[in-house]
Amino acid sequence: MFTTYLRRELSGRRKQTAIVAIGMAVAIALVIIVNAFAAGVRDAQSEALASVYGVGTDVTVTQAPEAGSGGPGQGGQFQFEEGAELSQERLSTGMGTTAFASSDLATITDLDGVAAAVATLSLENSSFSGEVPDQSATPQNGPPTDGSGGSGGPSSFSIDRFSVTGVDASSDALGPLTTMAVTDGEGLSSAGDTDAVAVLDSVYASEVGLAVGDTISVGGTELTVIGIATSTSGEGVATESNVYVPLALAQSLSGLTDQVSTVYVQATSADAVSGVADAISTALPDLSVETQEDLASSVTGSLSSASDLASSLGRWLSIAVLAAAFGLAVLFTVAGVNRRTRELGTLKAIGWSRRRVIGQVAGESLVQSLIGGAIGAVVGLLAIIGLNLASITLTAAQAATAGPGAPPGGGGPGGAGGPGGAAETTTSAVDLVLHAPISPQIVAIALGVAVVGGLLAGAVGGWRAARLSPAVALRSIA
């Protein structure tokens, strides 16, 4: 009886059924699309962070540089005499980077909620070569006595810089090593802690014309190139550093014995990240602690715009459309009840209980919403498939400002910004293809929302129907 009456009422009110179903379908489809888009952006953001900080990194620990800090590896100057031909090389932490005790790694590892931690030492190798002008060749007043047109005699300078990262090759499941793959030769895991070997980034190796078996001077020591590494983010994308060497060797060559510059931390679970960050800050108050959310704020470009869109506009748009769909369902259900005054009053007159009347109206509304929810789920899934086929490319850029001498992670040979140069900003960018995942949980939630909308409309309409008096129907018939 219930299903027969339900089928008759829905088929007799096709226009109302279609309008309610379409409204609910649009709302459900939008909920599915927005959530899939937001999940895709979150995955892209994690991939962008992984390309810089390493796969699985939840927290990074560094030490903020102090004004005027010095000491081994902290800046320094080239020393030369007038008229001399010189060639000097220095390996030190770059501007904006400060080393701290490697013993802090053990402190971090012992904290509750820490699954793994690995330390690196980020350095910059600067070499300066050329001829220093002889000031004695220039009279007090007048042109140079050697016939050259410039002040101080002829001079020619060459500055070469590249970034060097000391890594613990035994910890290849976390940190920068997870962002690259050795495509030629072998990795650092095959070498000893202090072996004079290096692995080069493929982009940098191509720029300077080095290959496996060649040598590269780092801190005045010739290192053998044993491997070439390529970024896992895609062809032509540079890795975090130009040159990778064993951590112990980097500490020895730079004079930063038992010191590191960054600790990458992986928490036991996503829920433990915040607690781990707080525990590190408490145990090591002098260090700077950043979580993935903090690091994500440094990402700019179209990925950042998409993230803002997904987190703000998309959420409120979904809420607004859902509210409109629910309101539409309620209004049409109540309007239908008003048009069926004679019918519902008569049913009550022949013995239908309030509960049965409410159940009938709620059942009709629920079926209308479920039809809309099913259509919306199909439309949403088709839209997600289309979004993925479109292969939308997002750009994630991360800018870092460095003072005189070196942007962190920066630059190829002969770059600007040598000693005495102005501060400069370097930007690393990576292109990511947006992939919106299809989540069965989101589809189930969307259908659940449709059920809620149907029950809400049915409850309002059923309550109004239950208030009808059989006398109203009799007066209508008369």
Tab-separated table of C-alpha atoms in Angstrom:
chain	number	residue	atom	x	y	z
A	1	MET	CA	0.000	0.000	0.000
A	2	PHE	CA	2.793	2.429	0.961
A	3	THR	CA	4.884	1.800	-2.162
A	4	THR	CA	1.854	1.814	-4.461
A	5	TYR	CA	0.644	5.149	-3.141
A	6	LEU	CA	4.225	6.494	-3.176
A	7	ARG	CA	4.724	5.536	-6.826
A	8	ARG	CA	1.392	7.055	-7.828
A	9	GLU	CA	2.100	10.346	-6.070
A	10	LEU	CA	5.607	10.720	-7.526
A	11	SER	CA	4.475	9.932	-11.067
A	12	GLY	CA	1.540	12.311	-10.687
A	13	ARG	CA	3.773	15.148	-9.544
A	14	ARG	CA	6.644	14.780	-11.997
A	15	LYS	CA	7.373	18.502	-12.204
A	16	GLN	CA	7.823	18.823	-8.448
A	17	THR	CA	9.866	15.623	-8.316
A	18	ALA	CA	12.101	16.828	-11.162
A	19	ILE	CA	12.708	20.268	-9.635
A	20	VAL	CA	13.541	18.890	-6.174
A	21	ALA	CA	15.755	16.180	-7.679
A	22	ILE	CA	17.632	18.629	-9.915
A	23	GLY	CA	18.229	21.047	-7.045
A	24	MET	CA	19.548	18.271	-4.847
A	25	ALA	CA	21.633	16.846	-7.727
A	26	VAL	CA	23.393	20.185	-8.307
A	27	ALA	CA	24.166	20.523	-4.603
A	28	ILE	CA	25.467	16.956	-4.242
A	29	ALA	CA	27.565	17.179	-7.421
A	30	LEU	CA	29.116	20.415	-6.214
A	31	VAL	CA	29.930	18.906	-2.815
A	32	ILE	CA	31.673	15.944	-4.482
A	33	ILE	CA	33.596	18.127	-6.956
A	34	VAL	CA	34.724	20.691	-4.362
A	35	ASN	CA	35.900	18.003	-1.938
A	36	ALA	CA	37.747	16.102	-4.679
A	37	PHE	CA	39.353	19.342	-5.894
A	38	ALA	CA	40.391	20.252	-2.347
A	39	ALA	CA	41.871	16.772	-1.828
A	40	GLY	CA	43.767	17.079	-5.104
A	41	VAL	CA	45.172	20.458	-4.094
A	42	ARG	CA	46.228	19.058	-0.694
A	43	ASP	CA	47.995	16.171	-2.428
A	44	ALA	CA	49.708	18.585	-4.828
A	45	GLN	CA	50.786	20.773	-1.931
A	46	SER	CA	52.228	17.750	-0.121
A	47	GLU	CA	54.049	16.783	-3.307
A	48	ALA	CA	55.456	20.296	-3.637
A	49	LEU	CA	56.694	20.224	-0.045
A	50	ALA	CA	58.092	16.737	-0.541
A	51	SER	CA	60.103	17.933	-3.534
A	52	VAL	CA	61.863	20.414	-1.246
A	53	TYR	CA	61.767	18.924	2.249
A	54	GLY	CA	61.599	15.221	1.493
A	55	VAL	CA	58.900	12.604	1.380
A	56	GLY	CA	57.382	11.865	4.776
A	57	THR	CA	58.684	15.025	6.436
A	58	ASP	CA	56.195	16.323	9.012
A	59	VAL	CA	58.428	18.766	10.915
A	60	THR	CA	61.654	20.586	10.042
A	61	VAL	CA	64.023	21.934	12.670
A	62	THR	CA	66.516	24.700	11.946
A	63	GLN	CA	68.192	27.532	13.804
A	64	ALA	CA	67.457	31.133	12.920
A	65	PRO	CA	70.634	33.074	12.045
A	66	GLU	CA	71.785	35.664	14.539
A	67	ALA	CA	72.864	39.115	13.444
A	68	GLY	CA	76.603	39.366	13.189
A	69	SER	CA	77.150	35.685	13.924
A	70	GLY	CA	80.541	34.411	12.961
A	71	GLY	CA	82.723	31.442	13.639
A	72	PRO	CA	83.762	28.571	11.438
A	73	GLY	CA	81.693	28.242	8.368
A	74	GLN	CA	79.805	31.446	9.062
A	75	GLY	CA	80.727	33.709	6.198
A	76	GLY	CA	84.333	34.930	6.233
A	77	GLN	CA	86.400	36.912	3.741
A	78	PHE	CA	88.862	36.215	0.951
A	79	GLN	CA	92.362	37.522	1.785
A	80	PHE	CA	94.574	38.853	-0.984
A	81	GLU	CA	97.372	41.309	-1.697
A	82	GLU	CA	97.532	44.025	-4.344
A	83	GLY	CA	98.977	42.938	-7.648
A	84	ALA	CA	98.663	39.252	-6.842
A	85	GLU	CA	97.099	36.522	-8.898
A	86	LEU	CA	94.914	34.527	-6.570
A	87	SER	CA	92.657	31.508	-6.442
A	88	GLN	CA	90.839	30.864	-3.188
A	89	GLU	CA	87.990	28.592	-2.230
A	90	ARG	CA	85.739	28.586	0.822
A	91	LEU	CA	83.087	26.117	2.043
A	92	SER	CA	80.703	27.577	4.598
A	93	THR	CA	77.081	27.851	5.555
A	94	GLY	CA	75.261	30.236	3.258
A	95	MET	CA	73.735	33.507	4.349
A	96	GLY	CA	70.481	32.831	6.173
A	97	THR	CA	71.661	29.434	7.406
A	98	THR	CA	73.072	28.678	10.865
A	99	ALA	CA	74.523	25.385	12.049
A	100	PHE	CA	73.787	23.871	15.458
A	101	ALA	CA	75.004	20.897	17.471
A	102	SER	CA	74.338	17.502	15.889
A	103	SER	CA	73.665	16.134	19.379
A	104	ASP	CA	70.251	17.817	19.126
A	105	LEU	CA	69.326	15.079	16.646
A	106	ALA	CA	69.477	12.469	19.408
A	107	THR	CA	67.333	14.682	21.643
A	108	ILE	CA	64.683	14.917	18.935
A	109	THR	CA	64.771	11.193	18.146
A	110	ASP	CA	64.112	10.296	21.794
A	111	LEU	CA	60.918	12.371	22.008
A	112	ASP	CA	57.527	10.665	22.119
A	113	GLY	CA	55.705	10.639	18.794
A	114	VAL	CA	58.874	10.783	16.675
A	115	ALA	CA	59.080	7.897	14.197
A	116	ALA	CA	62.313	8.959	12.490
A	117	ALA	CA	64.656	11.932	12.201
A	118	VAL	CA	67.600	12.697	9.933
A	119	ALA	CA	70.021	15.641	9.840
A	120	THR	CA	71.708	17.440	6.960
A	121	LEU	CA	74.291	20.199	6.652
A	122	SER	CA	73.577	22.812	3.963
A	123	LEU	CA	76.673	24.646	2.727
A	124	GLU	CA	77.857	26.820	-0.112
A	125	ASN	CA	81.133	26.480	-1.927
A	126	SER	CA	82.523	29.802	-3.159
A	127	SER	CA	85.679	30.137	-5.236
A	128	PHE	CA	87.323	33.399	-6.227
A	129	SER	CA	90.064	33.716	-8.802
A	130	GLY	CA	91.669	36.559	-10.733
A	131	GLU	CA	94.283	39.266	-10.669
A	132	VAL	CA	94.108	42.038	-8.081
A	133	PRO	CA	94.914	45.471	-9.559
A	134	ASP	CA	98.177	47.052	-8.444
A	135	GLN	CA	97.288	50.457	-7.011
A	136	SER	CA	100.912	51.576	-7.386
A	137	ALA	CA	100.366	51.581	-11.132
A	138	THR	CA	97.973	54.507	-10.719
A	139	PRO	CA	99.516	57.961	-10.003
A	140	GLN	CA	98.027	60.204	-7.345
A	141	ASN	CA	96.497	62.359	-10.098
A	142	GLY	CA	96.274	61.155	-13.674
A	143	PRO	CA	95.780	58.062	-15.762
A	144	PRO	CA	97.493	54.715	-15.048
A	145	THR	CA	101.166	54.574	-15.925
A	146	ASP	CA	100.731	51.168	-17.571
A	147	GLY	CA	98.629	52.665	-20.320
A	148	SER	CA	95.357	50.977	-19.356
A	149	GLY	CA	92.236	53.085	-19.299
A	150	GLY	CA	90.942	51.971	-15.892
A	151	SER	CA	91.806	52.941	-12.372
A	152	GLY	CA	94.115	50.631	-10.507
A	153	GLY	CA	95.455	48.744	-13.506
A	154	PRO	CA	94.000	45.775	-15.346
A	155	SER	CA	92.038	43.201	-13.395
A	156	SER	CA	89.974	40.122	-14.110
A	157	PHE	CA	87.855	38.292	-11.546
A	158	SER	CA	85.857	35.088	-11.649
A	159	ILE	CA	83.414	33.985	-8.958
A	160	ASP	CA	81.981	30.505	-8.894
A	161	ARG	CA	79.369	29.262	-6.417
A	162	PHE	CA	77.369	26.098	-5.915
A	163	SER	CA	75.396	24.589	-3.074
A	164	VAL	CA	76.584	21.526	-1.174
A	165	THR	CA	74.529	19.347	1.152
A	166	GLY	CA	76.003	16.846	3.559
A	167	VAL	CA	73.607	13.911	3.991
A	168	ASP	CA	73.492	10.736	6.030
A	169	ALA	CA	73.240	8.137	3.256
A	170	SER	CA	72.153	5.459	5.733
A	171	SER	CA	68.902	7.404	6.327
A	172	ASP	CA	67.473	7.375	2.808
A	173	ALA	CA	63.812	7.040	3.868
A	174	LEU	CA	63.534	10.655	5.027
A	175	GLY	CA	64.933	14.007	3.981
A	176	PRO	CA	66.316	15.298	0.660
A	177	LEU	CA	67.452	11.881	-0.591
A	178	THR	CA	63.813	10.874	-0.991
A	179	THR	CA	63.255	13.624	-3.565
A	180	MET	CA	65.724	12.258	-6.102
A	181	ALA	CA	66.843	9.078	-7.821
A	182	VAL	CA	70.350	8.185	-8.990
A	183	THR	CA	70.133	7.822	-12.779
A	184	ASP	CA	73.825	7.342	-13.521
A	185	GLY	CA	76.576	5.769	-11.424
A	186	GLU	CA	75.854	5.007	-7.796
A	187	GLY	CA	74.606	6.755	-4.688
A	188	LEU	CA	76.376	7.807	-1.499
A	189	SER	CA	75.205	4.660	0.302
A	190	SER	CA	78.010	2.784	-1.457
A	191	ALA	CA	80.659	5.108	0.008
A	192	GLY	CA	82.158	5.556	3.466
A	193	ASP	CA	81.349	8.456	5.787
A	194	THR	CA	84.528	10.343	4.925
A	195	ASP	CA	85.242	9.118	1.383
A	196	ALA	CA	86.076	11.974	-1.000
A	197	VAL	CA	83.098	11.386	-3.271
A	198	ALA	CA	80.089	13.365	-4.449
A	199	VAL	CA	76.764	12.921	-6.226
A	200	LEU	CA	75.700	15.767	-8.520
A	201	ASP	CA	72.269	17.055	-9.415
A	202	SER	CA	71.637	16.260	-13.087
A	203	VAL	CA	70.673	19.837	-13.987
A	204	TYR	CA	73.812	21.244	-12.387
A	205	ALA	CA	76.015	18.502	-13.873
A	206	SER	CA	74.702	19.371	-17.322
A	207	GLU	CA	75.396	23.078	-16.780
A	208	VAL	CA	79.023	22.580	-15.770
A	209	GLY	CA	79.707	19.608	-18.058
A	210	LEU	CA	80.593	17.037	-15.377
A	211	ALA	CA	79.925	13.302	-15.530
A	212	VAL	CA	80.534	10.200	-13.448
A	213	GLY	CA	84.284	9.716	-12.956
A	214	ASP	CA	85.140	13.426	-13.149
A	215	THR	CA	86.283	15.445	-10.146
A	216	ILE	CA	84.880	18.552	-8.501
A	217	SER	CA	86.638	20.809	-6.006
A	218	VAL	CA	84.713	21.279	-2.742
A	219	GLY	CA	86.335	23.287	0.022
A	220	GLY	CA	89.708	22.955	-1.707
A	221	THR	CA	89.493	19.151	-1.848
A	222	GLU	CA	89.037	17.212	-5.083
A	223	LEU	CA	86.041	14.874	-4.864
A	224	THR	CA	85.252	12.105	-7.338
A	225	VAL	CA	81.813	12.218	-8.906
A	226	ILE	CA	80.322	8.758	-8.363
A	227	GLY	CA	76.714	9.456	-9.376
A	228	ILE	CA	74.240	11.770	-11.072
A	229	ALA	CA	70.827	12.271	-9.413
A	230	THR	CA	67.564	13.452	-10.959
A	231	SER	CA	64.598	14.991	-9.162
A	232	THR	CA	61.578	12.710	-8.842
A	233	SER	CA	59.349	15.751	-9.485
A	234	GLY	CA	60.026	15.568	-13.200
A	235	GLU	CA	62.596	15.960	-15.925
A	236	GLY	CA	64.474	19.249	-15.878
A	237	VAL	CA	63.574	20.021	-12.256
A	238	ALA	CA	66.586	20.682	-10.061
A	239	THR	CA	66.944	18.944	-6.708
A	240	GLU	CA	67.466	20.826	-3.440
A	241	SER	CA	71.232	21.083	-3.852
A	242	ASN	CA	73.862	21.069	-6.603
A	243	VAL	CA	76.233	18.649	-4.891
A	244	TYR	CA	75.649	15.927	-2.270
A	245	VAL	CA	78.450	14.556	-0.100
A	246	PRO	CA	78.595	12.342	3.017
A	247	LEU	CA	77.611	14.290	6.129
A	248	ALA	CA	80.846	13.569	8.002
A	249	LEU	CA	82.882	14.741	5.009
A	250	ALA	CA	80.870	17.973	4.750
A	251	GLN	CA	81.447	18.664	8.449
A	252	SER	CA	85.176	18.035	8.090
A	253	LEU	CA	85.686	20.145	4.943
A	254	SER	CA	83.706	23.098	6.328
A	255	GLY	CA	85.197	22.997	9.828
A	256	LEU	CA	81.716	22.454	11.288
A	257	THR	CA	82.556	19.316	13.215
A	258	ASP	CA	79.525	17.711	14.905
A	259	GLN	CA	77.187	20.383	13.538
A	260	VAL	CA	74.138	20.267	11.255
A	261	SER	CA	71.794	22.863	9.762
A	262	THR	CA	68.464	21.036	9.361
A	263	VAL	CA	66.715	18.091	10.997
A	264	TYR	CA	63.851	16.443	9.137
A	265	VAL	CA	61.338	14.749	11.448
A	266	GLN	CA	58.631	12.197	10.733
A	267	ALA	CA	55.856	11.746	13.297
A	268	THR	CA	54.280	8.395	14.175
A	269	SER	CA	50.926	9.652	12.845
A	270	ALA	CA	49.283	12.763	11.437
A	271	ASP	CA	47.583	13.370	14.776
A	272	ALA	CA	50.962	13.422	16.538
A	273	VAL	CA	52.547	16.168	14.391
A	274	SER	CA	51.391	19.076	16.530
A	275	GLY	CA	52.469	17.361	19.753
A	276	VAL	CA	55.884	16.521	18.284
A	277	ALA	CA	56.425	20.134	17.202
A	278	ASP	CA	55.521	21.379	20.675
A	279	ALA	CA	57.785	18.792	22.329
A	280	ILE	CA	60.752	19.825	20.149
A	281	SER	CA	60.157	23.504	20.919
A	282	THR	CA	60.088	22.715	24.644
A	283	ALA	CA	63.192	20.508	24.588
A	284	LEU	CA	65.190	22.789	22.255
A	285	PRO	CA	63.841	26.334	22.697
A	286	ASP	CA	66.687	27.933	20.716
A	287	LEU	CA	65.729	26.115	17.508
A	288	SER	CA	63.054	27.028	14.984
A	289	VAL	CA	60.369	24.367	14.468
A	290	GLU	CA	58.059	24.311	11.445
A	291	THR	CA	55.292	21.879	10.564
A	292	GLN	CA	54.007	21.123	7.073
A	293	GLU	CA	51.245	23.699	7.564
A	294	ASP	CA	53.883	26.344	8.305
A	295	LEU	CA	55.943	25.257	5.310
A	296	ALA	CA	52.868	25.264	3.073
A	297	SER	CA	52.431	28.984	3.708
A	298	SER	CA	55.713	29.594	1.853
A	299	VAL	CA	54.346	28.036	-1.344
A	300	THR	CA	53.146	30.574	-3.904
A	301	GLY	CA	51.985	30.435	-7.486
A	302	SER	CA	48.855	28.887	-8.970
A	303	LEU	CA	48.957	26.088	-6.371
A	304	SER	CA	48.526	28.654	-3.604
A	305	SER	CA	45.636	30.299	-5.479
A	306	ALA	CA	43.957	26.923	-5.987
A	307	SER	CA	44.426	26.122	-2.303
A	308	ASP	CA	42.796	29.392	-1.266
A	309	LEU	CA	39.918	28.763	-3.671
A	310	ALA	CA	39.339	25.232	-2.393
A	311	SER	CA	39.527	26.181	1.275
A	312	SER	CA	37.387	29.317	1.235
A	313	LEU	CA	35.201	29.916	-1.811
A	314	GLY	CA	34.551	26.214	-2.441
A	315	ARG	CA	33.484	25.511	1.123
A	316	TRP	CA	31.082	28.443	1.401
A	317	LEU	CA	29.729	27.835	-2.085
A	318	SER	CA	28.938	24.235	-1.138
A	319	ILE	CA	27.188	25.351	2.044
A	320	ALA	CA	25.164	27.974	0.173
A	321	VAL	CA	24.053	25.543	-2.543
A	322	LEU	CA	23.171	22.858	0.007
A	323	ALA	CA	21.124	25.351	1.994
A	324	ALA	CA	19.330	26.423	-1.201
A	325	ALA	CA	18.644	22.795	-2.161
A	326	PHE	CA	17.298	21.979	1.289
A	327	GLY	CA	15.129	25.096	1.257
A	328	LEU	CA	13.830	24.218	-2.205
A	329	ALA	CA	12.933	20.710	-1.077
A	330	VAL	CA	11.130	22.017	2.007
A	331	LEU	CA	9.175	24.666	0.060
A	332	PHE	CA	8.017	22.245	-2.625
A	333	THR	CA	7.073	19.619	-0.059
A	334	VAL	CA	5.018	22.124	1.956
A	335	ALA	CA	3.446	23.484	-1.260
A	336	GLY	CA	2.533	19.937	-2.261
A	337	VAL	CA	0.918	19.334	1.114
A	338	ASN	CA	-1.138	22.550	0.731
A	339	ARG	CA	-2.361	21.422	-2.672
A	340	ARG	CA	-3.293	18.021	-1.258
A	341	THR	CA	-5.440	19.319	1.608
A	342	ARG	CA	-8.554	17.485	0.403
A	343	GLU	CA	-6.641	14.255	-0.270
A	344	LEU	CA	-4.754	14.112	3.019
A	345	GLY	CA	-7.797	15.175	5.038
A	346	THR	CA	-9.824	12.429	3.409
A	347	LEU	CA	-7.138	9.838	4.200
A	348	LYS	CA	-7.278	10.871	7.840
A	349	ALA	CA	-11.079	10.707	7.726
A	350	ILE	CA	-10.997	7.083	6.539
A	351	GLY	CA	-8.657	6.101	9.344
A	352	TRP	CA	-5.064	7.016	8.467
A	353	SER	CA	-3.100	7.884	11.593
A	354	ARG	CA	-0.904	10.959	11.943
A	355	ARG	CA	2.170	8.701	11.928
A	356	ARG	CA	1.117	7.112	8.639
A	357	VAL	CA	0.437	10.481	7.006
A	358	ILE	CA	3.796	11.838	8.137
A	359	GLY	CA	5.537	8.668	6.929
A	360	GLN	CA	3.892	8.936	3.517
A	361	VAL	CA	4.907	12.565	2.994
A	362	ALA	CA	8.422	11.972	4.367
A	363	GLY	CA	8.815	8.905	2.127
A	364	GLU	CA	7.934	10.907	-0.968
A	365	SER	CA	10.387	13.653	-0.042
A	366	LEU	CA	13.114	11.134	0.760
A	367	VAL	CA	12.758	9.371	-2.586
A	368	GLN	CA	12.906	12.692	-4.442
A	369	SER	CA	16.120	13.617	-2.606
A	370	LEU	CA	17.662	10.189	-3.192
A	371	ILE	CA	16.944	10.458	-6.917
A	372	GLY	CA	18.658	13.843	-6.906
A	373	GLY	CA	21.531	12.486	-4.822
A	374	ALA	CA	22.112	9.586	-7.222
A	375	ILE	CA	22.077	11.909	-10.237
A	376	GLY	CA	24.388	14.333	-8.429
A	377	ALA	CA	26.839	11.548	-7.553
A	378	VAL	CA	27.030	10.453	-11.194
A	379	VAL	CA	27.471	14.040	-12.406
A	380	GLY	CA	30.118	14.691	-9.748
A	381	LEU	CA	32.103	11.577	-10.667
A	382	LEU	CA	31.962	12.424	-14.377
A	383	ALA	CA	33.152	15.972	-13.583
A	384	ILE	CA	36.084	14.610	-11.560
A	385	ILE	CA	37.053	12.292	-14.421
A	386	GLY	CA	36.905	15.246	-16.809
A	387	LEU	CA	38.998	17.337	-14.418
A	388	ASN	CA	41.673	14.645	-14.298
A	389	LEU	CA	41.650	14.185	-18.079
A	390	ALA	CA	42.185	17.938	-18.479
A	391	SER	CA	45.587	17.540	-16.742
A	392	ILE	CA	45.515	20.967	-15.144
A	393	THR	CA	49.070	22.037	-14.288
A	394	LEU	CA	49.722	23.992	-11.107
A	395	THR	CA	52.941	25.839	-10.358
A	396	ALA	CA	54.380	25.786	-6.858
A	397	ALA	CA	57.082	28.374	-6.235
A	398	GLN	CA	59.161	28.867	-3.118
A	399	ALA	CA	61.243	31.992	-2.712
A	400	ALA	CA	64.201	32.434	-0.380
A	401	THR	CA	66.108	35.652	0.233
A	402	ALA	CA	69.820	35.502	0.887
A	403	GLY	CA	72.348	38.112	1.788
A	404	PRO	CA	75.711	38.829	0.159
A	405	GLY	CA	77.425	35.818	-1.185
A	406	ALA	CA	74.824	33.164	-1.527
A	407	PRO	CA	71.226	32.267	-1.754
A	408	PRO	CA	70.619	28.968	-0.033
A	409	GLY	CA	70.483	26.106	-2.484
A	410	GLY	CA	71.436	28.434	-5.204
A	411	GLY	CA	72.882	28.861	-8.393
A	412	GLY	CA	75.206	27.585	-10.968
A	413	PRO	CA	78.742	28.601	-11.700
A	414	GLY	CA	79.641	32.179	-12.172
A	415	GLY	CA	76.469	33.432	-10.501
A	416	ALA	CA	76.097	36.963	-9.265
A	417	GLY	CA	76.128	37.941	-5.650
A	418	GLY	CA	79.707	37.325	-4.629
A	419	PRO	CA	81.445	38.853	-1.648
A	420	GLY	CA	80.137	42.304	-0.978
A	421	GLY	CA	77.125	41.829	-3.296
A	422	ALA	CA	73.595	42.806	-2.454
A	423	ALA	CA	70.974	40.545	-0.984
A	424	GLU	CA	69.127	38.524	-3.597
A	425	THR	CA	66.125	36.277	-3.852
A	426	THR	CA	66.093	32.846	-5.443
A	427	THR	CA	62.951	31.024	-6.453
A	428	SER	CA	62.561	27.302	-6.975
A	429	ALA	CA	59.481	26.246	-8.897
A	430	VAL	CA	57.944	22.914	-9.729
A	431	ASP	CA	55.041	22.103	-12.043
A	432	LEU	CA	52.469	19.665	-10.697
A	433	VAL	CA	49.560	18.037	-12.504
A	434	LEU	CA	46.366	18.288	-10.462
A	435	HIS	CA	44.770	14.908	-9.790
A	436	ALA	CA	41.434	14.976	-7.996
A	437	PRO	CA	40.959	11.609	-6.257
A	438	ILE	CA	37.625	9.799	-6.343
A	439	SER	CA	36.791	9.008	-2.728
A	440	PRO	CA	34.028	6.483	-1.933
A	441	GLN	CA	33.742	8.136	1.489
A	442	ILE	CA	32.912	11.508	-0.087
A	443	VAL	CA	30.289	9.898	-2.339
A	444	ALA	CA	28.762	8.159	0.687
A	445	ILE	CA	28.764	11.434	2.643
A	446	ALA	CA	27.132	13.240	-0.284
A	447	LEU	CA	24.369	10.628	-0.473
A	448	GLY	CA	23.986	10.929	3.281
A	449	VAL	CA	23.513	14.676	2.857
A	450	ALA	CA	20.763	13.952	0.307
A	451	VAL	CA	19.045	11.678	2.823
A	452	VAL	CA	19.256	14.386	5.478
A	453	GLY	CA	17.775	16.910	3.058
A	454	GLY	CA	14.924	14.568	2.203
A	455	LEU	CA	14.183	13.798	5.827
A	456	LEU	CA	14.262	17.486	6.718
A	457	ALA	CA	11.815	18.385	3.949
A	458	GLY	CA	9.658	15.370	4.821
A	459	ALA	CA	9.597	16.264	8.506
A	460	VAL	CA	8.417	19.813	7.816
A	461	GLY	CA	5.851	18.731	5.217
A	462	GLY	CA	4.691	15.767	7.288
A	463	TRP	CA	4.234	17.931	10.369
A	464	ARG	CA	2.026	20.285	8.356
A	465	ALA	CA	0.068	17.365	6.879
A	466	ALA	CA	-0.481	15.830	10.307
A	467	ARG	CA	-2.160	19.026	11.469
A	468	LEU	CA	-4.867	18.767	8.822
A	469	SER	CA	-8.364	18.023	10.142
A	470	PRO	CA	-10.784	15.604	8.402
A	471	ALA	CA	-13.377	18.376	8.675
A	472	VAL	CA	-11.297	20.504	6.260
A	473	ALA	CA	-11.511	17.769	3.661
A	474	LEU	CA	-15.261	17.402	4.134
A	475	ARG	CA	-15.778	21.160	3.700
A	476	SER	CA	-13.607	21.047	0.562
A	477	ILE	CA	-15.723	18.222	-0.891
A	478	ALA	CA	-18.908	20.036	-0.048
